[in-house]
Tab-separated table of C-alpha atoms in Angstrom:
chain	number	residue	atom	x	y	z
S	1	MET	CA	-187.863	-17.527	120.739
S	2	ARG	CA	-184.473	-16.530	120.844
S	3	LYS	CA	-184.411	-14.141	123.743
S	4	LYS	CA	-186.053	-17.483	125.393
S	5	PHE	CA	-183.763	-19.869	124.397
S	6	LEU	CA	-180.731	-17.266	125.324
S	7	SER	CA	-182.001	-16.469	128.871
S	8	THR	CA	-182.972	-20.086	129.477
S	9	VAL	CA	-178.998	-20.994	128.689
S	10	LEU	CA	-177.963	-18.210	131.085
S	11	ALA	CA	-180.317	-19.355	133.744
S	12	LEU	CA	-178.575	-23.137	133.422
S	13	THR	CA	-175.090	-20.898	134.194
S	14	MET	CA	-174.238	-21.949	130.476
S	15	VAL	CA	-173.512	-18.049	129.664
S	16	VAL	CA	-172.441	-17.426	126.400
S	17	THR	CA	-169.481	-15.714	126.390
S	18	MET	CA	-170.365	-13.340	123.171
S	19	ALA	CA	-172.810	-12.976	121.161
S	20	VAL	CA	-172.643	-14.812	118.054
S	21	GLY	CA	-172.551	-13.221	114.345
S	22	CYS	CA	-169.348	-11.199	115.981
S	23	GLY	CA	-167.289	-13.785	115.380
S	24	LYS	CA	-163.740	-13.518	115.212
S	25	SER	CA	-163.094	-13.231	111.364
S	26	ALA	CA	-160.135	-15.888	110.420
S	27	ASP	CA	-157.929	-14.978	107.191
S	28	THR	CA	-158.798	-18.025	105.486
S	29	ASN	CA	-157.321	-17.165	102.010
S	30	SER	CA	-154.080	-15.715	103.892
S	31	SER	CA	-152.782	-19.387	102.477
S	32	ALA	CA	-153.775	-18.922	99.403
S	33	LYS	CA	-152.648	-15.430	99.057
S	34	LYS	CA	-149.200	-17.062	98.890
S	35	GLY	CA	-150.073	-19.443	96.232
S	36	ASP	CA	-146.692	-20.955	95.766
S	37	ASP	CA	-146.750	-24.060	98.652
S	38	LYS	CA	-149.429	-26.922	98.198
S	39	VAL	CA	-150.875	-27.817	101.188
S	40	THR	CA	-152.502	-31.287	101.982
S	41	LEU	CA	-154.217	-31.778	105.363
S	42	LYS	CA	-155.810	-35.074	106.422
S	43	VAL	CA	-159.014	-35.172	108.267
S	44	PHE	CA	-159.723	-38.198	110.406
S	45	THR	CA	-163.325	-38.374	111.853
S	46	ASN	CA	-165.946	-40.431	113.123
S	47	LEU	CA	-168.604	-39.342	110.637
S	48	PRO	CA	-168.600	-41.896	107.900
S	49	ASP	CA	-172.153	-41.060	106.359
S	50	ARG	CA	-171.242	-37.465	104.279
S	51	LYS	CA	-174.918	-37.083	102.100
S	52	ASN	CA	-176.601	-36.318	106.131
S	53	GLY	CA	-176.533	-34.833	109.553
S	54	GLN	CA	-172.844	-34.139	110.625
S	55	GLY	CA	-171.119	-35.497	108.206
S	56	LEU	CA	-172.697	-33.783	106.064
S	57	VAL	CA	-172.138	-30.409	107.534
S	58	GLU	CA	-168.245	-31.216	108.153
S	59	GLN	CA	-168.131	-32.092	104.380
S	60	GLN	CA	-169.781	-28.929	103.587
S	61	ILE	CA	-167.262	-26.746	105.457
S	62	ILE	CA	-164.277	-28.789	104.172
S	63	ASP	CA	-165.377	-27.974	100.502
S	64	GLU	CA	-165.973	-24.390	101.586
S	65	TYR	CA	-162.490	-24.188	103.250
S	66	MET	CA	-160.805	-25.321	99.620
S	67	LYS	CA	-162.956	-23.145	97.579
S	68	GLU	CA	-161.618	-20.518	99.230
S	69	ASN	CA	-157.952	-21.429	99.855
S	70	LYS	CA	-156.904	-23.105	96.255
S	71	ASN	CA	-153.612	-24.061	97.457
S	72	VAL	CA	-155.241	-26.421	100.179
S	73	THR	CA	-156.381	-30.116	99.792
S	74	ILE	CA	-158.105	-31.754	102.487
S	75	LYS	CA	-158.370	-35.698	102.427
S	76	VAL	CA	-161.055	-37.381	104.786
S	77	GLU	CA	-161.023	-40.382	106.607
S	78	ALA	CA	-164.284	-41.508	108.084
S	79	LEU	CA	-165.014	-44.394	110.132
S	80	ASP	CA	-167.896	-45.207	112.322
S	81	GLU	CA	-166.959	-44.638	116.183
S	82	GLU	CA	-165.630	-47.587	116.970
S	83	ALA	CA	-163.777	-48.351	114.382
S	84	TYR	CA	-162.565	-44.783	114.466
S	85	LYS	CA	-161.663	-45.124	118.113
S	86	THR	CA	-159.416	-48.100	117.505
S	87	LYS	CA	-157.817	-46.929	114.736
S	88	PHE	CA	-156.823	-43.826	116.556
S	89	LYS	CA	-155.166	-45.584	118.909
S	90	ALA	CA	-152.741	-46.930	116.216
S	91	TYR	CA	-152.728	-43.408	115.212
S	92	SER	CA	-151.509	-42.251	118.515
S	93	MET	CA	-148.423	-44.145	118.225
S	94	GLU	CA	-147.837	-44.388	114.257
S	95	GLY	CA	-148.483	-40.698	113.611
S	96	MET	CA	-152.146	-38.654	113.799
S	97	PRO	CA	-153.964	-37.227	111.039
S	98	ASP	CA	-153.555	-33.303	111.205
S	99	VAL	CA	-157.155	-33.041	112.303
S	100	VAL	CA	-159.461	-35.412	114.370
S	101	SER	CA	-162.322	-36.060	115.909
S	102	ILE	CA	-161.785	-36.759	119.888
S	103	TRP	CA	-164.171	-36.632	123.122
S	104	GLY	CA	-163.741	-33.788	125.842
S	105	GLN	CA	-164.428	-36.792	128.229
S	106	PRO	CA	-161.405	-38.385	131.106
S	107	SER	CA	-161.999	-41.667	129.383
S	108	PHE	CA	-160.983	-40.684	125.909
S	109	LEU	CA	-158.775	-37.836	126.589
S	110	ASP	CA	-156.713	-38.286	129.252
S	111	GLU	CA	-154.331	-40.645	127.690
S	112	VAL	CA	-154.478	-38.966	124.596
S	113	LEU	CA	-153.272	-35.703	126.592
S	114	ASP	CA	-150.875	-37.839	128.515
S	115	ALA	CA	-149.311	-39.157	125.641
S	116	GLY	CA	-148.763	-35.361	123.632
S	117	VAL	CA	-150.315	-36.212	120.386
S	118	LEU	CA	-152.389	-33.071	120.320
S	119	ALA	CA	-151.151	-29.408	119.231
S	120	GLU	CA	-152.145	-26.982	122.271
S	121	LEU	CA	-154.754	-24.523	121.151
S	122	ASN	CA	-155.002	-20.681	122.670
S	123	GLU	CA	-158.018	-20.166	124.168
S	124	ASP	CA	-158.130	-16.311	123.236
S	125	ASP	CA	-158.663	-17.342	119.852
S	126	TYR	CA	-161.975	-18.405	120.604
S	127	LYS	CA	-163.384	-15.601	122.705
S	128	ASP	CA	-165.708	-13.917	119.877
S	129	TYR	CA	-167.085	-17.869	119.053
S	130	GLY	CA	-170.172	-17.944	121.183
S	131	PHE	CA	-168.893	-20.895	123.166
S	132	ILE	CA	-171.255	-21.627	126.338
S	133	SER	CA	-169.286	-21.098	129.009
S	134	GLY	CA	-167.984	-24.825	130.678
S	135	SER	CA	-168.226	-26.402	127.525
S	136	LEU	CA	-164.295	-26.315	126.647
S	137	ASP	CA	-163.784	-27.542	130.006
S	138	GLY	CA	-163.642	-31.325	128.752
S	139	PHE	CA	-161.469	-30.160	126.581
S	140	LYS	CA	-158.495	-28.831	129.054
S	141	LYS	CA	-155.281	-29.836	130.915
S	142	ASP	CA	-153.471	-28.385	133.550
S	143	GLY	CA	-155.197	-25.437	132.094
S	144	LYS	CA	-154.758	-25.356	128.394
S	145	LEU	CA	-157.312	-26.304	125.920
S	146	TYR	CA	-156.635	-28.695	123.346
S	147	GLY	CA	-159.586	-29.448	121.803
S	148	LEU	CA	-162.862	-27.380	120.761
S	149	PRO	CA	-166.620	-29.296	121.394
S	150	ARG	CA	-168.716	-29.805	118.656
S	151	ASN	CA	-172.155	-30.304	120.400
S	152	THR	CA	-174.385	-30.557	123.771
S	153	ASP	CA	-175.458	-33.609	123.760
S	154	VAL	CA	-179.163	-34.427	124.773
S	155	ALA	CA	-179.983	-38.056	125.612
S	156	GLY	CA	-183.798	-39.005	124.551
S	157	PHE	CA	-186.501	-41.546	124.028
S	158	TYR	CA	-187.204	-41.382	119.855
S	159	TYR	CA	-190.808	-41.956	119.347
S	160	ASN	CA	-193.008	-42.479	116.148
S	161	GLU	CA	-195.664	-40.366	117.179
S	162	LYS	CA	-198.372	-40.972	114.929
S	163	MET	CA	-197.776	-44.902	115.987
S	164	PHE	CA	-198.732	-43.855	119.339
S	165	LYS	CA	-201.815	-41.628	118.429
S	166	GLU	CA	-203.003	-44.640	116.326
S	167	ASN	CA	-202.744	-47.379	119.062
S	168	GLY	CA	-203.504	-44.798	121.899
S	169	TRP	CA	-199.864	-45.119	123.714
S	170	THR	CA	-199.057	-41.616	125.774
S	171	VAL	CA	-195.565	-40.823	126.440
S	172	PRO	CA	-194.664	-41.993	130.036
S	173	LYS	CA	-194.458	-39.786	133.029
S	174	THR	CA	-192.751	-42.291	135.391
S	175	TYR	CA	-190.812	-45.453	134.827
S	176	ASP	CA	-193.481	-47.446	135.968
S	177	GLU	CA	-195.565	-45.831	133.371
S	178	LEU	CA	-192.364	-46.479	130.638
S	179	LEU	CA	-192.571	-50.548	131.877
S	180	GLU	CA	-196.301	-51.005	130.857
S	181	LEU	CA	-196.049	-48.921	127.932
S	182	ALA	CA	-193.217	-51.807	127.203
S	183	LYS	CA	-196.551	-54.615	127.762
S	184	LYS	CA	-198.946	-52.428	125.557
S	185	ILE	CA	-196.434	-52.253	122.499
S	186	ASN	CA	-195.143	-56.197	122.379
S	187	ASP	CA	-198.910	-57.097	122.993
S	188	LYS	CA	-199.210	-55.377	119.577
S	189	GLY	CA	-196.470	-57.552	118.106
S	190	ILE	CA	-194.190	-54.329	117.576
S	191	ILE	CA	-190.607	-53.746	119.329
S	192	PRO	CA	-191.105	-51.217	122.656
S	193	LEU	CA	-187.282	-49.518	121.936
S	194	ALA	CA	-184.612	-50.243	119.762
S	195	MET	CA	-181.496	-50.957	121.506
S	196	ASP	CA	-177.822	-50.634	120.264
S	197	GLY	CA	-176.806	-52.694	122.908
S	198	GLY	CA	-173.646	-54.383	120.774
S	199	ASP	CA	-171.682	-51.363	121.223
S	200	GLY	CA	-172.052	-51.123	125.077
S	201	TRP	CA	-171.747	-47.038	125.834
S	202	PRO	CA	-175.634	-46.323	124.363
S	203	MET	CA	-176.610	-49.109	127.240
S	204	ALA	CA	-174.126	-47.303	129.922
S	205	VAL	CA	-175.732	-43.638	128.670
S	206	TYR	CA	-178.685	-45.332	129.686
S	207	LEU	CA	-177.880	-46.637	132.671
S	208	SER	CA	-176.358	-43.230	133.871
S	209	ASP	CA	-179.561	-41.608	132.817
S	210	ILE	CA	-181.575	-44.258	135.138
S	211	LEU	CA	-178.688	-42.880	138.056
S	212	TYR	CA	-179.540	-39.455	137.369
S	213	LYS	CA	-183.270	-39.826	137.740
S	214	LEU	CA	-182.388	-41.392	141.143
S	215	THR	CA	-179.753	-39.184	142.752
S	216	GLY	CA	-180.236	-35.812	141.295
S	217	SER	CA	-178.162	-33.411	141.951
S	218	ASP	CA	-175.954	-36.466	144.263
S	219	TYR	CA	-174.992	-37.714	140.477
S	220	SER	CA	-171.359	-36.002	139.979
S	221	SER	CA	-170.205	-37.052	143.592
S	222	THR	CA	-172.062	-40.585	143.054
S	223	VAL	CA	-170.296	-41.636	140.228
S	224	SER	CA	-166.483	-39.713	141.055
S	225	ASP	CA	-166.621	-41.589	144.704
S	226	ALA	CA	-167.245	-44.676	143.292
S	227	ILE	CA	-164.435	-44.358	140.152
S	228	LYS	CA	-161.957	-43.035	142.983
S	229	LYS	CA	-162.764	-45.759	145.478
S	230	GLY	CA	-163.115	-48.650	142.962
S	231	ASP	CA	-166.204	-49.492	144.264
S	232	PHE	CA	-169.719	-49.367	142.756
S	233	SER	CA	-171.939	-50.838	146.117
S	234	ASP	CA	-173.542	-47.279	146.314
S	235	ALA	CA	-177.231	-48.098	146.982
S	236	ASN	CA	-178.516	-46.100	143.854
S	237	ILE	CA	-175.818	-47.170	141.613
S	238	LYS	CA	-176.952	-50.642	142.735
S	239	LYS	CA	-180.495	-49.808	142.227
S	240	ALA	CA	-180.140	-48.102	138.683
S	241	THR	CA	-178.336	-51.657	137.578
S	242	GLU	CA	-181.428	-53.498	138.998
S	243	ILE	CA	-183.706	-51.555	136.849
S	244	LEU	CA	-181.579	-51.390	133.734
S	245	LYS	CA	-182.135	-55.621	134.341
S	246	GLN	CA	-185.636	-54.645	134.970
S	247	THR	CA	-186.197	-53.625	131.824
S	248	ALA	CA	-184.568	-55.716	129.750
S	249	ASP	CA	-186.524	-58.337	131.263
S	250	ALA	CA	-189.766	-56.183	130.285
S	251	LYS	CA	-188.733	-56.830	126.886
S	252	MET	CA	-188.627	-53.439	126.141
S	253	PHE	CA	-185.657	-53.873	123.988
S	254	GLN	CA	-185.714	-56.215	120.728
S	255	LYS	CA	-184.649	-59.553	120.944
S	256	GLY	CA	-180.892	-59.705	120.235
S	257	TYR	CA	-180.587	-56.153	121.638
S	258	ASP	CA	-177.026	-57.487	123.440
S	259	SER	CA	-174.981	-57.846	120.384
S	260	GLN	CA	-176.786	-55.755	117.793
S	261	ASP	CA	-175.151	-52.316	116.457
S	262	TYR	CA	-176.234	-48.493	116.085
S	263	GLY	CA	-177.291	-48.909	112.546
S	264	THR	CA	-179.659	-51.854	113.335
S	265	ALA	CA	-180.973	-50.311	116.073
S	266	GLN	CA	-181.543	-47.385	114.202
S	267	ASN	CA	-182.898	-49.091	111.344
S	268	LEU	CA	-185.619	-51.273	113.346
S	269	PHE	CA	-186.782	-47.598	114.607
S	270	THR	CA	-187.254	-45.906	110.999
S	271	ASN	CA	-188.689	-48.449	109.261
S	272	GLY	CA	-191.366	-48.513	111.941
S	273	GLN	CA	-190.465	-52.264	113.171
S	274	ALA	CA	-189.813	-50.649	116.602
S	275	ALA	CA	-192.164	-47.992	118.430
S	276	MET	CA	-188.781	-46.093	120.519
S	277	PHE	CA	-185.108	-45.562	119.643
S	278	TYR	CA	-182.659	-44.512	122.642
S	279	MET	CA	-179.837	-42.119	121.115
S	280	GLY	CA	-178.810	-38.466	121.823
S	281	SER	CA	-180.083	-35.591	120.314
S	282	TRP	CA	-177.115	-35.817	117.678
S	283	GLU	CA	-179.732	-38.077	115.670
S	284	ALA	CA	-182.422	-35.466	115.238
S	285	SER	CA	-181.579	-34.735	111.755
S	286	MET	CA	-183.675	-38.254	111.194
S	287	ALA	CA	-186.690	-35.548	110.700
S	288	LEU	CA	-184.949	-33.996	107.499
S	289	ASN	CA	-183.173	-37.583	106.056
S	290	GLU	CA	-184.950	-38.561	103.047
S	291	ASP	CA	-183.440	-41.812	103.144
S	292	ILE	CA	-186.271	-42.415	106.035
S	293	PRO	CA	-189.971	-43.081	104.903
S	294	LYS	CA	-191.940	-39.786	104.569
S	295	GLU	CA	-195.074	-40.743	107.092
S	296	ILE	CA	-192.069	-41.782	109.965
S	297	ARG	CA	-189.712	-39.095	109.614
S	298	GLU	CA	-192.344	-36.478	110.038
S	299	ASN	CA	-193.668	-38.321	112.707
S	300	ILE	CA	-190.333	-38.795	114.844
S	301	ARG	CA	-190.728	-36.982	118.321
S	302	VAL	CA	-188.809	-37.339	121.888
S	303	PHE	CA	-188.726	-37.156	125.385
S	304	THR	CA	-186.232	-37.616	127.879
S	305	MET	CA	-185.769	-40.186	130.767
S	306	PRO	CA	-189.085	-40.286	133.154
S	307	ILE	CA	-188.916	-39.969	136.625
S	308	ILE	CA	-188.121	-42.608	139.103
S	309	ASP	CA	-191.003	-42.965	142.270
S	310	GLY	CA	-188.557	-42.083	145.172
S	311	GLY	CA	-185.808	-40.746	142.987
S	312	LYS	CA	-184.562	-37.257	143.727
S	313	GLY	CA	-184.185	-36.223	139.810
S	314	LYS	CA	-186.698	-34.427	138.217
S	315	ALA	CA	-188.404	-34.596	134.956
S	316	THR	CA	-186.665	-31.586	134.026
S	317	ASP	CA	-183.112	-32.614	135.093
S	318	ILE	CA	-181.782	-34.141	131.843
S	319	ALA	CA	-178.965	-36.120	130.777
S	320	ALA	CA	-177.177	-33.650	128.905
S	321	TRP	CA	-172.921	-32.715	128.593
S	322	ASN	CA	-170.659	-31.973	125.919
S	323	GLY	CA	-169.435	-34.557	123.471
S	324	GLY	CA	-167.167	-34.913	120.746
S	325	GLY	CA	-165.140	-32.176	119.189
S	326	TYR	CA	-161.924	-31.568	116.862
S	327	ALA	CA	-158.328	-31.004	117.574
S	328	VAL	CA	-154.786	-30.704	115.646
S	329	SER	CA	-152.478	-33.134	116.068
S	330	SER	CA	-149.161	-31.447	117.845
S	331	LYS	CA	-147.152	-33.237	115.472
S	332	SER	CA	-148.505	-32.164	112.146
S	333	GLU	CA	-146.524	-31.133	109.296
S	334	HIS	CA	-148.674	-28.364	108.983
S	335	LYS	CA	-149.929	-27.325	112.197
S	336	GLU	CA	-150.367	-24.140	111.365
S	337	GLU	CA	-153.076	-24.402	108.276
S	338	ALA	CA	-154.360	-27.025	110.363
S	339	ILE	CA	-155.511	-25.029	113.306
S	340	LYS	CA	-156.338	-22.271	110.872
S	341	PHE	CA	-158.989	-24.666	109.187
S	342	LEU	CA	-160.312	-25.572	112.759
S	343	ASN	CA	-160.737	-22.058	113.326
S	344	TYR	CA	-162.915	-21.781	109.946
S	345	MET	CA	-164.718	-24.876	111.153
S	346	TYR	CA	-165.765	-23.157	114.584
S	347	GLN	CA	-166.395	-19.830	113.238
S	348	PRO	CA	-170.000	-19.212	114.492
S	349	ASP	CA	-171.526	-19.225	110.572
S	350	LYS	CA	-170.116	-22.368	110.149
S	351	LEU	CA	-170.341	-25.446	112.285
S	352	SER	CA	-172.739	-24.065	114.412
S	353	LYS	CA	-175.085	-22.475	111.699
S	354	TYR	CA	-174.928	-25.222	109.206
S	355	GLY	CA	-175.483	-27.439	112.406
S	356	TRP	CA	-178.583	-25.943	113.208
S	357	GLU	CA	-180.035	-25.895	109.147
S	358	ASN	CA	-179.281	-29.169	109.202
S	359	GLY	CA	-181.219	-30.113	112.057
S	360	VAL	CA	-178.563	-32.098	113.650
S	361	GLY	CA	-178.806	-31.404	117.290
S	362	MET	CA	-177.600	-28.770	119.479
S	363	SER	CA	-174.253	-26.797	119.500
S	364	ALA	CA	-171.747	-26.368	121.880
S	365	GLN	CA	-171.602	-22.648	120.824
S	366	ASP	CA	-174.917	-20.362	120.986
S	367	GLN	CA	-177.622	-20.840	118.020
S	368	SER	CA	-180.144	-18.630	119.043
S	369	ALA	CA	-179.244	-16.146	116.012
S	370	TYR	CA	-179.698	-19.197	113.596
S	371	MET	CA	-183.468	-19.831	114.976
S	372	THR	CA	-185.791	-19.301	112.131
S	373	GLY	CA	-189.045	-20.443	112.971
S	374	LYS	CA	-188.688	-23.628	109.793
S	375	GLU	CA	-187.373	-25.797	112.497
S	376	THR	CA	-188.635	-29.158	112.510
S	377	LYS	CA	-190.623	-30.339	115.516
S	378	LEU	CA	-188.052	-32.769	116.702
S	379	GLN	CA	-185.447	-29.820	116.645
S	380	MET	CA	-187.909	-27.860	119.081
S	381	GLN	CA	-188.998	-30.546	121.032
S	382	PHE	CA	-184.909	-30.735	121.937
S	383	VAL	CA	-184.622	-26.819	122.355
S	384	ASP	CA	-187.383	-27.172	124.647
S	385	ALA	CA	-186.263	-29.492	126.869
S	386	VAL	CA	-182.988	-27.502	127.088
S	387	ASN	CA	-185.304	-24.429	127.873
S	388	ASN	CA	-187.050	-25.897	130.756
S	389	ALA	CA	-184.133	-27.944	131.942
S	390	THR	CA	-183.458	-27.734	136.055
S	391	SER	CA	-180.385	-28.867	135.790
S	392	LEU	CA	-177.829	-30.673	133.422
S	393	SER	CA	-176.529	-34.705	134.437
S	394	GLY	CA	-172.667	-33.848	133.007
S	395	THR	CA	-170.509	-36.856	130.856
S	396	PRO	CA	-172.136	-40.122	131.737
S	397	ILE	CA	-170.656	-43.120	133.604
S	398	ASN	CA	-169.122	-44.899	131.585
S	399	ASP	CA	-166.531	-41.884	130.511
S	400	CYS	CA	-165.926	-40.590	133.655
S	401	GLY	CA	-162.965	-42.629	134.578
S	402	PRO	CA	-160.188	-44.390	133.419
S	403	SER	CA	-160.070	-46.130	129.744
S	404	THR	CA	-159.811	-49.478	131.670
S	405	PHE	CA	-163.455	-48.250	133.431
S	406	LYS	CA	-164.775	-47.794	130.136
S	407	THR	CA	-163.928	-50.453	128.373
S	408	SER	CA	-164.997	-52.782	131.557
S	409	ILE	CA	-168.349	-51.290	131.851
S	410	GLU	CA	-169.138	-51.110	128.188
S	411	SER	CA	-168.345	-54.853	127.872
S	412	GLU	CA	-170.065	-55.764	130.881
S	413	ILE	CA	-173.374	-54.003	130.934
S	414	GLN	CA	-175.057	-56.561	127.923
S	415	SER	CA	-174.187	-59.521	130.376
S	416	VAL	CA	-176.027	-57.719	133.908
S	417	SER	CA	-179.083	-56.564	131.701
S	418	ASN	CA	-179.469	-60.013	129.979
S	419	GLY	CA	-178.810	-61.831	133.421
S	420	SER	CA	-176.083	-63.905	132.329
S	421	LYS	CA	-174.135	-61.706	135.022
S	422	SER	CA	-175.527	-60.899	138.866
S	423	VAL	CA	-175.628	-57.383	139.961
S	424	ASP	CA	-173.154	-58.039	142.407
S	425	ASP	CA	-170.785	-59.565	140.468
S	426	PHE	CA	-171.306	-56.528	137.604
S	427	LEU	CA	-170.369	-53.676	140.211
S	428	LYS	CA	-167.661	-55.542	141.449
S	429	ILE	CA	-165.951	-55.787	137.972
S	430	ILE	CA	-166.248	-52.637	137.008
S	431	GLY	CA	-165.001	-51.138	140.161
S	432	ASP	CA	-162.046	-53.353	139.969
S	433	SER	CA	-161.054	-51.793	136.535
S	434	CYS	CA	-160.474	-48.667	138.546
S	435	LYS	CA	-157.978	-49.976	140.812
């Protein structure tokens, strides 16, 4: 399996820079050896759950660093994503915490880098860290590196396999079959798919996923041209939006989806009220989360966006991108220590290894060395999706443009999906936000 995983990564041109396990060994005790200066670092993160998933992994590394560096105290401020981004803007003006969560996407990072609030990193420090080729690109400006990616995110439909089998439902191979499945599930009095529509971005990712199946290799140019011109009248963009509305009209999503948040949507799925949940691979840790009933967590599986009739995208063309990561404040009073901690986090046997062991999805670093054969079926489905992928979409549409565009598409997408705004009006509004 390790050889297959690595060979597929190579086939996807996601070439590993160096083998994992020979990562640069940082002298993490250098500060402790001095022993005379107490240092307090503040970590600002978008992972409020410290007992499961990525938050657990992050906290584990923080605890280990403090144990190895007795003079260092690390204080954590953790907020959910939307609250995090709001406060991040305030910190940008007031003074940034030492180590922060960031996203390597234009809608978030361009303005942050223009404001000069992040410290430049030495890319040579990470040549032995196993980052897959191209994964650092979204965290650069003018050839300089300002952050490190944590994940390779894959969008998917989580589904309850036991529920599917009991009702005779099969995983859809086409989008028409997905809509037919929604009717069958509704007829059973069950929600077909739990959608976080209130936050906007999950639906924008869903729209991107549809658009990728329509355009295939033309996805990137289609999106970039629309943003550059401020014109979203392209036939495929319009069709993707129409399909999204058709999906909502088919009662695919729960009642009130357009105002309900991430936690509400996820709970509908993990409580067995919904048969599916659309989200990224970072939620693969649901299969190990003991807060979720055993009969549900052990039966969580995933499939990627089905093909669309007339679309260029194949079943193996999947929506995937390098998303969240970390950076250091340019104004940190302890910048050297903060960068040392960042480098400690990314040693291959830390963030990447612990993430895999805790089932939190795909890393931006090669994880093949940590595959044990004891992975959950859900983890391996994501691995297989990447192994079999013929292409990856790259950044979702909502994160490809300026922040004004991101705000516009994420606040307007509910209205076009629920029919309170026409498709043409929606496309004009998001186009105007790019001008």
